[in-house]
């Protein structure tokens, strides 16, 4: 069920909203899947969060303008690769529409599923349970079915439009 609050004031303009959210530190991830032809697809995402422990659910936001949107709109699975301090260049690469994102990177198949970054801080293979339209994005709700962790590095976060580590 989706509800909309009544009597809500008009939204802020996009620039003001973006400036305010730049102050919210967010984890950096690379979210991956395969398109209908089996090619790997992925993008850098900071809009990733846990939703529920019982049952386990995660949420990923993807812009409808993303070059990967069609692949994720149809894919039954995705992998959330949680980035560590050593992944700054990878995060930049997966945010660049022109880049050959998977070239030279260390991705392995998650079983028969989407690509998993071998050196990720953690990687969660998820089955899509719901797609929810939300403004200019779609929210993908997923049930984690497989988890790989290394936890061997400091996490990479996005804050004030720059990369940081803790």
XYZ file of N, CA, C and O in Angstrom:
664
model
N 0.838 -1.166 0.000
C 0.000 0.000 0.000
C 0.886 1.233 0.000
O 1.862 1.318 0.723
N 0.553 2.211 -0.814
C 1.294 3.460 -0.884
C 0.353 4.577 -0.468
O -0.798 4.634 -0.893
N 0.832 5.469 0.382
C 0.006 6.585 0.812
C 0.712 7.893 0.513
O 1.938 7.955 0.457
N -0.070 8.943 0.314
C 0.452 10.283 0.102
C -0.165 11.191 1.149
O -1.375 11.171 1.355
N 0.672 11.966 1.817
C 0.180 12.869 2.859
C -0.606 14.006 2.221
O -0.205 14.571 1.210
N -1.717 14.368 2.852
C -2.521 15.491 2.382
C -2.070 16.755 3.083
O -1.594 16.720 4.208
N -2.220 17.863 2.399
C -1.874 19.139 2.994
C -0.375 19.370 3.122
O 0.058 20.230 3.884
N 0.411 18.616 2.384
C 1.854 18.782 2.436
C 2.243 20.008 1.617
O 1.726 20.234 0.528
N 3.164 20.812 2.154
C 3.621 21.996 1.432
C 4.357 21.589 0.161
O 4.922 20.499 0.098
N 4.397 22.475 -0.831
C 5.112 22.158 -2.067
C 6.574 21.811 -1.781
O 7.180 22.330 -0.846
N 7.110 20.942 -2.612
C 8.500 20.501 -2.467
C 9.459 21.655 -2.713
O 9.146 22.614 -3.408
N 10.640 21.542 -2.137
C 11.714 22.498 -2.396
C 12.163 22.378 -3.844
O 11.945 21.356 -4.483
N 12.840 23.400 -4.326
C 13.409 23.266 -5.660
C 14.548 22.242 -5.603
O 15.125 21.986 -4.544
N 14.861 21.650 -6.742
C 15.830 20.547 -6.798
C 17.199 20.956 -6.265
O 17.861 20.179 -5.568
N 17.668 22.162 -6.568
C 18.992 22.601 -6.113
C 19.081 22.716 -4.602
O 20.064 22.267 -3.994
N 18.080 23.305 -3.987
C 18.061 23.442 -2.523
C 18.016 22.077 -1.866
O 18.722 21.809 -0.891
N 17.190 21.201 -2.409
C 17.068 19.846 -1.868
C 18.396 19.100 -1.989
O 18.867 18.471 -1.047
N 19.021 19.181 -3.167
C 20.310 18.515 -3.398
C 21.376 19.049 -2.447
O 22.167 18.281 -1.896
N 21.414 20.372 -2.236
C 22.396 20.966 -1.315
C 22.200 20.458 0.110
O 23.168 20.174 0.811
N 20.964 20.353 0.544
C 20.693 19.859 1.898
C 21.110 18.396 2.041
O 21.743 18.019 3.032
N 20.790 17.572 1.053
C 21.131 16.152 1.136
C 22.618 15.890 0.967
O 23.108 14.828 1.360
N 23.364 16.855 0.428
C 24.816 16.708 0.338
C 25.434 16.639 1.732
O 26.557 16.166 1.898
N 24.700 17.092 2.739
C 25.185 17.053 4.118
C 24.904 15.720 4.798
O 25.361 15.480 5.910
N 24.171 14.856 4.128
C 23.853 13.532 4.655
C 24.881 12.533 4.140
O 24.930 12.248 2.944
N 25.727 12.041 5.024
C 26.716 11.044 4.614
C 25.991 9.767 4.193
O 25.044 9.336 4.847
N 26.455 9.178 3.093
C 25.791 7.985 2.567
C 26.838 6.958 2.152
O 27.922 7.319 1.685
N 26.506 5.677 2.289
C 27.429 4.636 1.835
C 27.530 4.670 0.318
O 26.593 5.064 -0.364
N 28.658 4.251 -0.203
C 28.810 4.137 -1.650
C 28.812 2.673 -2.039
O 29.479 1.845 -1.412
N 28.052 2.388 -3.069
C 27.919 1.032 -3.565
C 27.989 1.042 -5.083
O 27.795 2.084 -5.713
N 28.268 -0.109 -5.641
C 28.070 -0.342 -7.063
C 27.038 -1.455 -7.130
O 27.219 -2.525 -6.539
N 25.932 -1.159 -7.816
C 24.844 -2.126 -7.940
C 24.930 -2.723 -9.341
O 25.068 -1.994 -10.325
N 24.869 -4.048 -9.422
C 25.087 -4.742 -10.697
C 23.958 -5.714 -11.012
O 23.269 -6.206 -10.122
N 23.823 -5.980 -12.295
C 22.881 -6.989 -12.787
C 23.322 -7.393 -14.190
O 24.394 -7.004 -14.644
N 22.498 -8.160 -14.879
C 22.690 -8.471 -16.294
C 21.495 -7.934 -17.055
O 20.364 -7.952 -16.552
N 21.728 -7.475 -18.290
C 20.603 -7.064 -19.125
C 20.011 -8.290 -19.813
O 20.466 -9.425 -19.584
N 19.016 -8.098 -20.651
C 18.312 -9.202 -21.304
C 19.231 -10.047 -22.188
O 18.977 -11.224 -22.403
N 20.330 -9.443 -22.679
C 21.284 -10.177 -23.518
C 22.400 -10.813 -22.692
O 23.341 -11.376 -23.248
N 22.339 -10.692 -21.363
C 23.338 -11.297 -20.499
C 24.566 -10.444 -20.250
O 25.524 -10.895 -19.628
N 24.561 -9.183 -20.746
C 25.704 -8.293 -20.527
C 25.648 -7.705 -19.123
O 24.566 -7.353 -18.628
N 26.812 -7.568 -18.473
C 26.822 -6.965 -17.143
C 26.478 -5.480 -17.210
O 26.907 -4.785 -18.128
N 25.698 -5.032 -16.266
C 25.298 -3.624 -16.168
C 25.455 -3.204 -14.712
O 25.275 -4.021 -13.815
N 25.774 -1.935 -14.482
C 25.925 -1.490 -13.107
C 26.059 0.016 -13.004
O 26.340 0.689 -13.989
N 25.857 0.528 -11.799
C 25.944 1.964 -11.553
C 26.363 2.205 -10.105
O 26.171 1.356 -9.240
N 26.936 3.378 -9.866
C 27.276 3.796 -8.511
C 26.010 4.308 -7.848
O 25.264 5.090 -8.446
N 25.771 3.863 -6.614
C 24.563 4.284 -5.899
C 24.887 4.623 -4.451
O 25.639 3.901 -3.798
N 24.310 5.718 -3.994
C 24.370 6.042 -2.569
C 22.981 5.914 -1.945
O 22.848 5.959 -0.735
N 21.966 5.731 -2.782
C 20.600 5.540 -2.295
C 20.329 4.058 -2.082
O 19.613 3.410 -2.844
N 20.953 3.520 -1.046
C 20.829 2.110 -0.688
C 20.635 2.048 0.825
O 21.352 2.710 1.564
N 19.675 1.256 1.259
C 19.448 1.151 2.701
C 18.761 -0.159 3.045
O 18.126 -0.781 2.197
N 18.908 -0.555 4.300
C 18.133 -1.696 4.780
C 16.715 -1.215 5.049
O 16.498 -0.068 5.402
N 15.756 -2.101 4.845
C 14.348 -1.760 5.030
C 13.740 -2.569 6.163
O 12.984 -2.050 6.967
N 14.084 -3.854 6.232
C 13.452 -4.749 7.192
C 14.406 -5.875 7.560
O 15.175 -6.336 6.717
N 14.313 -6.302 8.814
C 15.072 -7.474 9.245
C 14.244 -8.748 9.142
O 14.776 -9.832 8.986
N 12.921 -8.636 9.257
C 12.045 -9.794 9.241
C 10.828 -9.511 8.374
O 9.872 -8.915 8.862
N 10.869 -9.841 7.098
C 11.936 -10.538 6.398
C 13.050 -9.558 6.017
O 12.808 -8.348 5.935
N 14.253 -10.065 5.750
C 15.323 -9.180 5.307
C 14.963 -8.523 3.970
O 14.576 -9.213 3.018
N 15.045 -7.198 3.925
C 14.773 -6.444 2.699
C 15.746 -5.273 2.610
O 16.065 -4.650 3.627
N 16.182 -4.977 1.398
C 16.997 -3.805 1.120
C 16.323 -2.995 0.022
O 15.472 -3.501 -0.710
N 16.726 -1.725 -0.084
C 16.158 -0.817 -1.072
C 17.293 -0.151 -1.838
O 18.290 0.265 -1.237
N 17.127 -0.056 -3.151
C 18.059 0.651 -4.025
C 17.238 1.614 -4.875
O 16.238 1.215 -5.469
N 17.673 2.866 -4.919
C 17.031 3.845 -5.792
C 17.801 3.970 -7.093
O 19.025 4.063 -7.086
N 17.090 3.941 -8.220
C 17.729 4.111 -9.527
C 16.950 5.153 -10.321
O 15.721 5.089 -10.429
N 17.684 6.136 -10.847
C 17.076 7.189 -11.659
C 16.563 6.608 -12.971
O 17.223 5.759 -13.580
N 15.418 7.090 -13.399
C 14.881 6.627 -14.681
C 15.743 7.094 -15.851
O 15.640 6.547 -16.941
N 16.592 8.089 -15.618
C 17.493 8.571 -16.664
C 18.806 7.786 -16.698
O 19.644 8.024 -17.560
N 18.986 6.838 -15.791
C 20.215 6.045 -15.740
C 20.377 5.228 -17.014
O 19.408 4.667 -17.541
N 21.619 5.118 -17.477
C 21.891 4.294 -18.656
C 21.592 2.818 -18.393
O 21.459 2.038 -19.323
N 21.471 2.443 -17.131
C 21.199 1.052 -16.740
C 19.727 0.804 -16.412
O 19.364 -0.313 -16.051
N 18.910 1.841 -16.503
C 17.537 1.717 -16.005
C 16.777 0.548 -16.647
O 16.142 -0.237 -15.939
N 16.831 0.417 -17.956
C 16.069 -0.652 -18.626
C 16.485 -2.028 -18.128
O 15.635 -2.899 -17.904
N 17.780 -2.227 -17.935
C 18.258 -3.525 -17.447
C 17.720 -3.811 -16.052
O 17.238 -4.920 -15.769
N 17.769 -2.820 -15.159
C 17.300 -3.036 -13.794
C 15.777 -3.110 -13.714
O 15.240 -3.761 -12.824
N 15.078 -2.477 -14.653
C 13.617 -2.534 -14.667
C 13.117 -3.931 -14.996
O 12.001 -4.303 -14.632
N 13.953 -4.730 -15.670
C 13.543 -6.071 -16.083
C 14.250 -7.194 -15.329
O 13.804 -8.332 -15.369
N 15.342 -6.889 -14.666
C 16.169 -7.942 -14.058
C 15.497 -8.558 -12.829
O 14.939 -7.836 -12.003
N 15.590 -9.864 -12.679
C 15.019 -10.513 -11.499
C 15.931 -10.425 -10.267
O 15.480 -10.655 -9.153
N 17.221 -10.104 -10.502
C 18.197 -10.062 -9.407
C 19.146 -8.885 -9.579
O 19.336 -8.399 -10.696
N 19.768 -8.493 -8.478
C 20.847 -7.510 -8.514
C 21.789 -7.806 -7.360
O 21.447 -8.544 -6.438
N 22.994 -7.236 -7.437
C 23.969 -7.354 -6.360
C 24.329 -5.950 -5.895
O 24.626 -5.080 -6.717
N 24.281 -5.739 -4.587
C 24.752 -4.497 -3.981
C 26.178 -4.766 -3.513
O 26.398 -5.582 -2.623
N 27.146 -4.093 -4.145
C 28.554 -4.213 -3.790
C 28.916 -3.011 -2.928
O 28.961 -1.881 -3.426
N 29.141 -3.221 -1.647
C 29.449 -2.137 -0.719
C 30.942 -1.845 -0.826
O 31.773 -2.727 -0.634
N 31.258 -0.582 -1.139
C 32.626 -0.220 -1.461
C 33.462 0.136 -0.238
O 32.959 0.698 0.730
N 34.742 -0.187 -0.344
C 35.718 0.168 0.666
C 36.572 1.329 0.188
O 36.448 1.808 -0.947
N 37.469 1.778 1.051
C 38.321 2.937 0.774
C 39.095 2.800 -0.536
O 39.343 3.796 -1.219
N 39.467 1.602 -0.915
C 40.268 1.372 -2.118
C 39.465 1.476 -3.411
O 40.022 1.357 -4.500
N 38.150 1.722 -3.324
C 37.290 1.702 -4.511
C 36.898 3.078 -5.053
O 35.937 3.184 -5.813
N 37.619 4.129 -4.709
C 37.272 5.474 -5.194
C 37.207 5.531 -6.718
O 36.252 6.069 -7.290
N 38.223 5.008 -7.374
C 38.248 5.055 -8.841
C 37.113 4.236 -9.442
O 36.515 4.633 -10.446
N 36.811 3.105 -8.837
C 35.709 2.268 -9.312
C 34.379 3.016 -9.181
O 33.553 2.988 -10.098
N 34.170 3.697 -8.070
C 32.934 4.468 -7.872
C 32.801 5.546 -8.943
O 31.713 5.750 -9.495
N 33.898 6.217 -9.250
C 33.878 7.241 -10.307
C 33.559 6.611 -11.669
O 32.774 7.149 -12.444
N 34.193 5.495 -11.945
C 34.002 4.815 -13.219
C 32.546 4.404 -13.422
O 31.969 4.598 -14.488
N 31.931 3.841 -12.394
C 30.546 3.373 -12.518
C 29.534 4.519 -12.490
O 28.355 4.319 -12.772
N 29.996 5.728 -12.158
C 29.130 6.909 -12.211
C 29.225 7.601 -13.574
O 28.413 8.471 -13.881
N 30.186 7.204 -14.400
C 30.436 7.838 -15.692
C 29.709 7.068 -16.794
O 30.021 5.907 -17.062
N 28.766 7.714 -17.446
C 27.986 7.086 -18.517
C 28.851 6.613 -19.678
O 28.506 5.680 -20.385
N 29.989 7.275 -19.926
C 30.813 6.964 -21.090
C 31.794 5.829 -20.832
O 32.397 5.304 -21.760
N 31.998 5.469 -19.589
C 33.026 4.486 -19.242
C 32.598 3.067 -19.588
O 31.415 2.725 -19.536
N 33.586 2.247 -19.930
C 33.380 0.806 -20.039
C 33.520 0.291 -18.606
O 34.619 -0.024 -18.153
N 32.450 0.264 -17.893
C 32.453 0.114 -16.446
C 33.100 -1.171 -15.938
O 33.725 -1.177 -14.895
N 32.951 -2.261 -16.635
C 33.466 -3.540 -16.138
C 34.873 -3.862 -16.642
O 35.490 -4.802 -16.151
N 35.392 -3.071 -17.580
C 36.715 -3.342 -18.161
C 37.798 -3.234 -17.091
O 37.890 -2.246 -16.368
N 38.591 -4.293 -16.991
C 39.724 -4.291 -16.079
C 39.368 -4.403 -14.612
O 40.241 -4.282 -13.755
N 38.125 -4.638 -14.295
C 37.694 -4.732 -12.898
C 37.545 -6.188 -12.489
O 37.334 -7.064 -13.321
N 37.631 -6.440 -11.196
C 37.623 -7.798 -10.655
C 36.210 -8.200 -10.203
O 35.882 -8.120 -9.023
N 35.385 -8.593 -11.176
C 34.038 -9.044 -10.890
C 33.945 -10.543 -11.137
O 34.528 -11.056 -12.082
N 33.208 -11.212 -10.290
C 32.957 -12.647 -10.438
C 31.456 -12.845 -10.531
O 30.680 -12.030 -10.031
N 31.044 -13.925 -11.157
C 29.620 -14.239 -11.195
C 29.183 -14.667 -9.801
O 29.885 -15.407 -9.117
N 28.047 -14.169 -9.376
C 27.455 -14.597 -8.103
C 26.651 -15.852 -8.418
O 25.455 -15.792 -8.649
N 27.341 -16.989 -8.476
C 26.695 -18.208 -8.954
C 26.335 -17.982 -10.406
O 27.168 -17.578 -11.201
N 25.091 -18.175 -10.757
C 24.630 -17.891 -12.114
C 24.063 -16.489 -12.197
O 23.517 -16.097 -13.211
N 24.199 -15.717 -11.117
C 23.566 -14.410 -11.038
C 24.433 -13.253 -11.468
O 25.437 -13.437 -12.162
N 24.056 -12.064 -11.052
C 24.742 -10.834 -11.454
C 26.194 -10.790 -10.985
O 26.587 -11.493 -10.055
N 26.994 -9.927 -11.613
C 28.401 -9.800 -11.234
C 28.553 -9.301 -9.798
O 27.803 -8.448 -9.337
N 29.569 -9.857 -9.123
C 29.889 -9.453 -7.745
C 31.327 -8.972 -7.725
O 32.214 -9.624 -8.244
N 31.564 -7.809 -7.123
C 32.905 -7.259 -6.989
C 33.664 -8.099 -5.976
O 33.313 -8.129 -4.794
N 34.702 -8.778 -6.432
C 35.440 -9.714 -5.589
C 35.987 -9.054 -4.327
O 35.921 -9.626 -3.255
N 36.507 -7.839 -4.431
C 37.097 -7.165 -3.276
C 36.160 -6.233 -2.538
O 36.622 -5.379 -1.771
N 34.852 -6.382 -2.743
C 33.896 -5.496 -2.073
C 33.968 -5.668 -0.560
O 34.244 -6.755 -0.054
N 33.709 -4.583 0.150
C 33.607 -4.616 1.609
C 32.580 -5.687 1.994
O 32.799 -6.486 2.889
N 31.466 -5.675 1.258
C 30.424 -6.698 1.367
C 29.644 -6.691 0.062
O 29.603 -5.676 -0.629
N 29.057 -7.827 -0.294
C 28.223 -7.933 -1.491
C 26.976 -8.725 -1.138
O 27.068 -9.796 -0.550
N 25.822 -8.159 -1.479
C 24.541 -8.812 -1.210
C 23.847 -9.121 -2.528
O 23.510 -8.203 -3.278
N 23.676 -10.397 -2.823
C 22.895 -10.819 -3.988
C 21.435 -10.794 -3.568
O 21.063 -11.360 -2.526
N 20.603 -10.135 -4.370
C 19.204 -9.927 -3.991
C 18.253 -10.323 -5.115
O 18.549 -10.103 -6.286
N 17.119 -10.855 -4.729
C 16.019 -11.107 -5.643
C 15.055 -9.933 -5.537
O 14.697 -9.517 -4.429
N 14.657 -9.387 -6.677
C 13.724 -8.257 -6.684
C 12.366 -8.731 -6.185
O 11.823 -9.711 -6.693
N 11.836 -8.053 -5.174
C 10.507 -8.387 -4.665
C 9.460 -7.353 -5.065
O 8.279 -7.672 -5.126
N 9.918 -6.123 -5.345
C 8.972 -5.074 -5.735
C 9.732 -3.930 -6.379
O 10.869 -3.643 -6.022
N 9.071 -3.277 -7.331
C 9.573 -2.050 -7.949
C 8.533 -0.970 -7.685
O 7.369 -1.154 -8.039
N 8.968 0.132 -7.091
C 8.035 1.191 -6.709
C 8.439 2.492 -7.402
O 9.546 2.994 -7.160
N 7.579 3.055 -8.248
C 7.882 4.357 -8.838
C 7.881 5.422 -7.733
O 7.000 5.433 -6.871
N 8.879 6.312 -7.755
C 8.976 7.375 -6.744
C 9.636 8.594 -7.386
O 10.854 8.627 -7.553
N 8.837 9.566 -7.783
C 9.382 10.754 -8.428
C 10.107 10.373 -9.703
O 9.575 9.659 -10.540
N 11.364 10.833 -9.831
C 12.144 10.541 -11.033
C 12.980 9.271 -10.899
O 13.848 9.003 -11.723
N 12.735 8.490 -9.867
C 13.453 7.239 -9.610
C 12.469 6.077 -9.518
O 11.269 6.274 -9.365
N 13.003 4.868 -9.580
C 12.288 3.674 -9.159
C 13.030 3.140 -7.940
O 14.263 3.235 -7.869
N 12.299 2.619 -7.001
C 12.885 1.989 -5.828
C 12.784 0.486 -6.019
O 11.689 -0.040 -6.241
N 13.918 -0.180 -5.954
C 13.951 -1.633 -6.073
C 14.035 -2.213 -4.675
O 14.979 -1.918 -3.938
N 13.053 -2.998 -4.298
C 13.107 -3.721 -3.031
C 13.607 -5.118 -3.335
O 13.128 -5.763 -4.271
N 14.586 -5.549 -2.556
C 15.160 -6.855 -2.803
C 15.340 -7.662 -1.540
O 15.585 -7.113 -0.463
N 15.207 -8.967 -1.692
C 15.464 -9.911 -0.599
C 16.862 -10.480 -0.784
O 17.132 -11.120 -1.803
N 17.762 -10.227 0.171
C 19.104 -10.808 0.056
C 19.042 -12.332 0.119
O 18.375 -12.900 0.982
N 19.727 -12.978 -0.826
C 19.743 -14.436 -0.878
C 21.152 -14.997 -0.679
O 21.307 -16.195 -0.478
N 22.151 -14.113 -0.754
C 23.541 -14.533 -0.618
C 24.342 -13.314 -0.170
O 24.090 -12.199 -0.635
N 25.282 -13.514 0.749
C 26.106 -12.413 1.245
C 27.565 -12.848 1.265
O 27.887 -13.956 1.685
N 28.434 -11.957 0.793
C 29.887 -12.149 0.869
C 30.451 -10.940 1.591
O 30.122 -9.810 1.243
N 31.278 -11.156 2.593
C 31.881 -10.033 3.309
C 33.388 -10.204 3.399
O 33.898 -11.318 3.455
N 34.078 -9.079 3.379
C 35.505 -9.060 3.680
C 35.722 -8.149 4.876
O 36.447 -8.496 5.785
N 35.068 -6.969 4.846
C 35.175 -6.041 5.962
C 36.610 -5.664 6.268
O 36.904 -5.169 7.344
N 37.505 -5.890 5.300
C 38.923 -5.710 5.567
C 39.404 -4.287 5.353
O 40.562 -3.999 5.568
N 38.532 -3.399 4.892
C 38.936 -2.022 4.632
C 37.970 -1.058 5.293
O 36.887 -1.445 5.753
N 38.344 0.190 5.291
C 37.435 1.222 5.789
C 36.376 1.477 4.730
O 36.664 1.426 3.532
N 35.154 1.788 5.122
C 34.096 2.022 4.145
C 34.301 3.333 3.391
O 34.898 4.272 3.916
N 33.797 3.369 2.171
C 33.817 4.570 1.350
C 32.438 5.214 1.464
O 31.419 4.541 1.278
N 32.396 6.499 1.778
C 31.124 7.210 1.911
C 31.130 8.472 1.046
O 32.187 8.971 0.655
N 29.931 8.969 0.772
C 29.717 10.168 -0.029
C 29.170 11.238 0.893
O 28.154 11.037 1.564
N 29.855 12.384 0.951
C 29.423 13.486 1.814
C 29.917 14.787 1.198
O 31.078 14.880 0.805
N 29.041 15.770 1.104
C 29.363 17.069 0.503
C 29.944 16.908 -0.901
O 30.903 17.557 -1.278
N 29.358 15.964 -1.633
C 29.704 15.685 -3.023
C 31.153 15.252 -3.228
O 31.751 15.485 -4.269
N 31.708 14.584 -2.200
C 33.072 14.074 -2.285
C 33.156 12.729 -1.585
O 32.337 12.397 -0.729
N 34.192 11.961 -1.938
C 34.458 10.696 -1.303
C 35.173 10.914 0.021
O 36.036 11.782 0.119
N 34.814 10.096 1.013
C 35.460 10.138 2.318
C 35.563 8.707 2.841
O 34.831 7.824 2.418
N 36.482 8.518 3.768
C 36.562 7.241 4.488
C 36.492 7.540 5.970
O 36.807 8.634 6.419
N 36.057 6.553 6.719
C 35.939 6.723 8.163
C 37.215 6.277 8.847
O 37.931 5.441 8.372
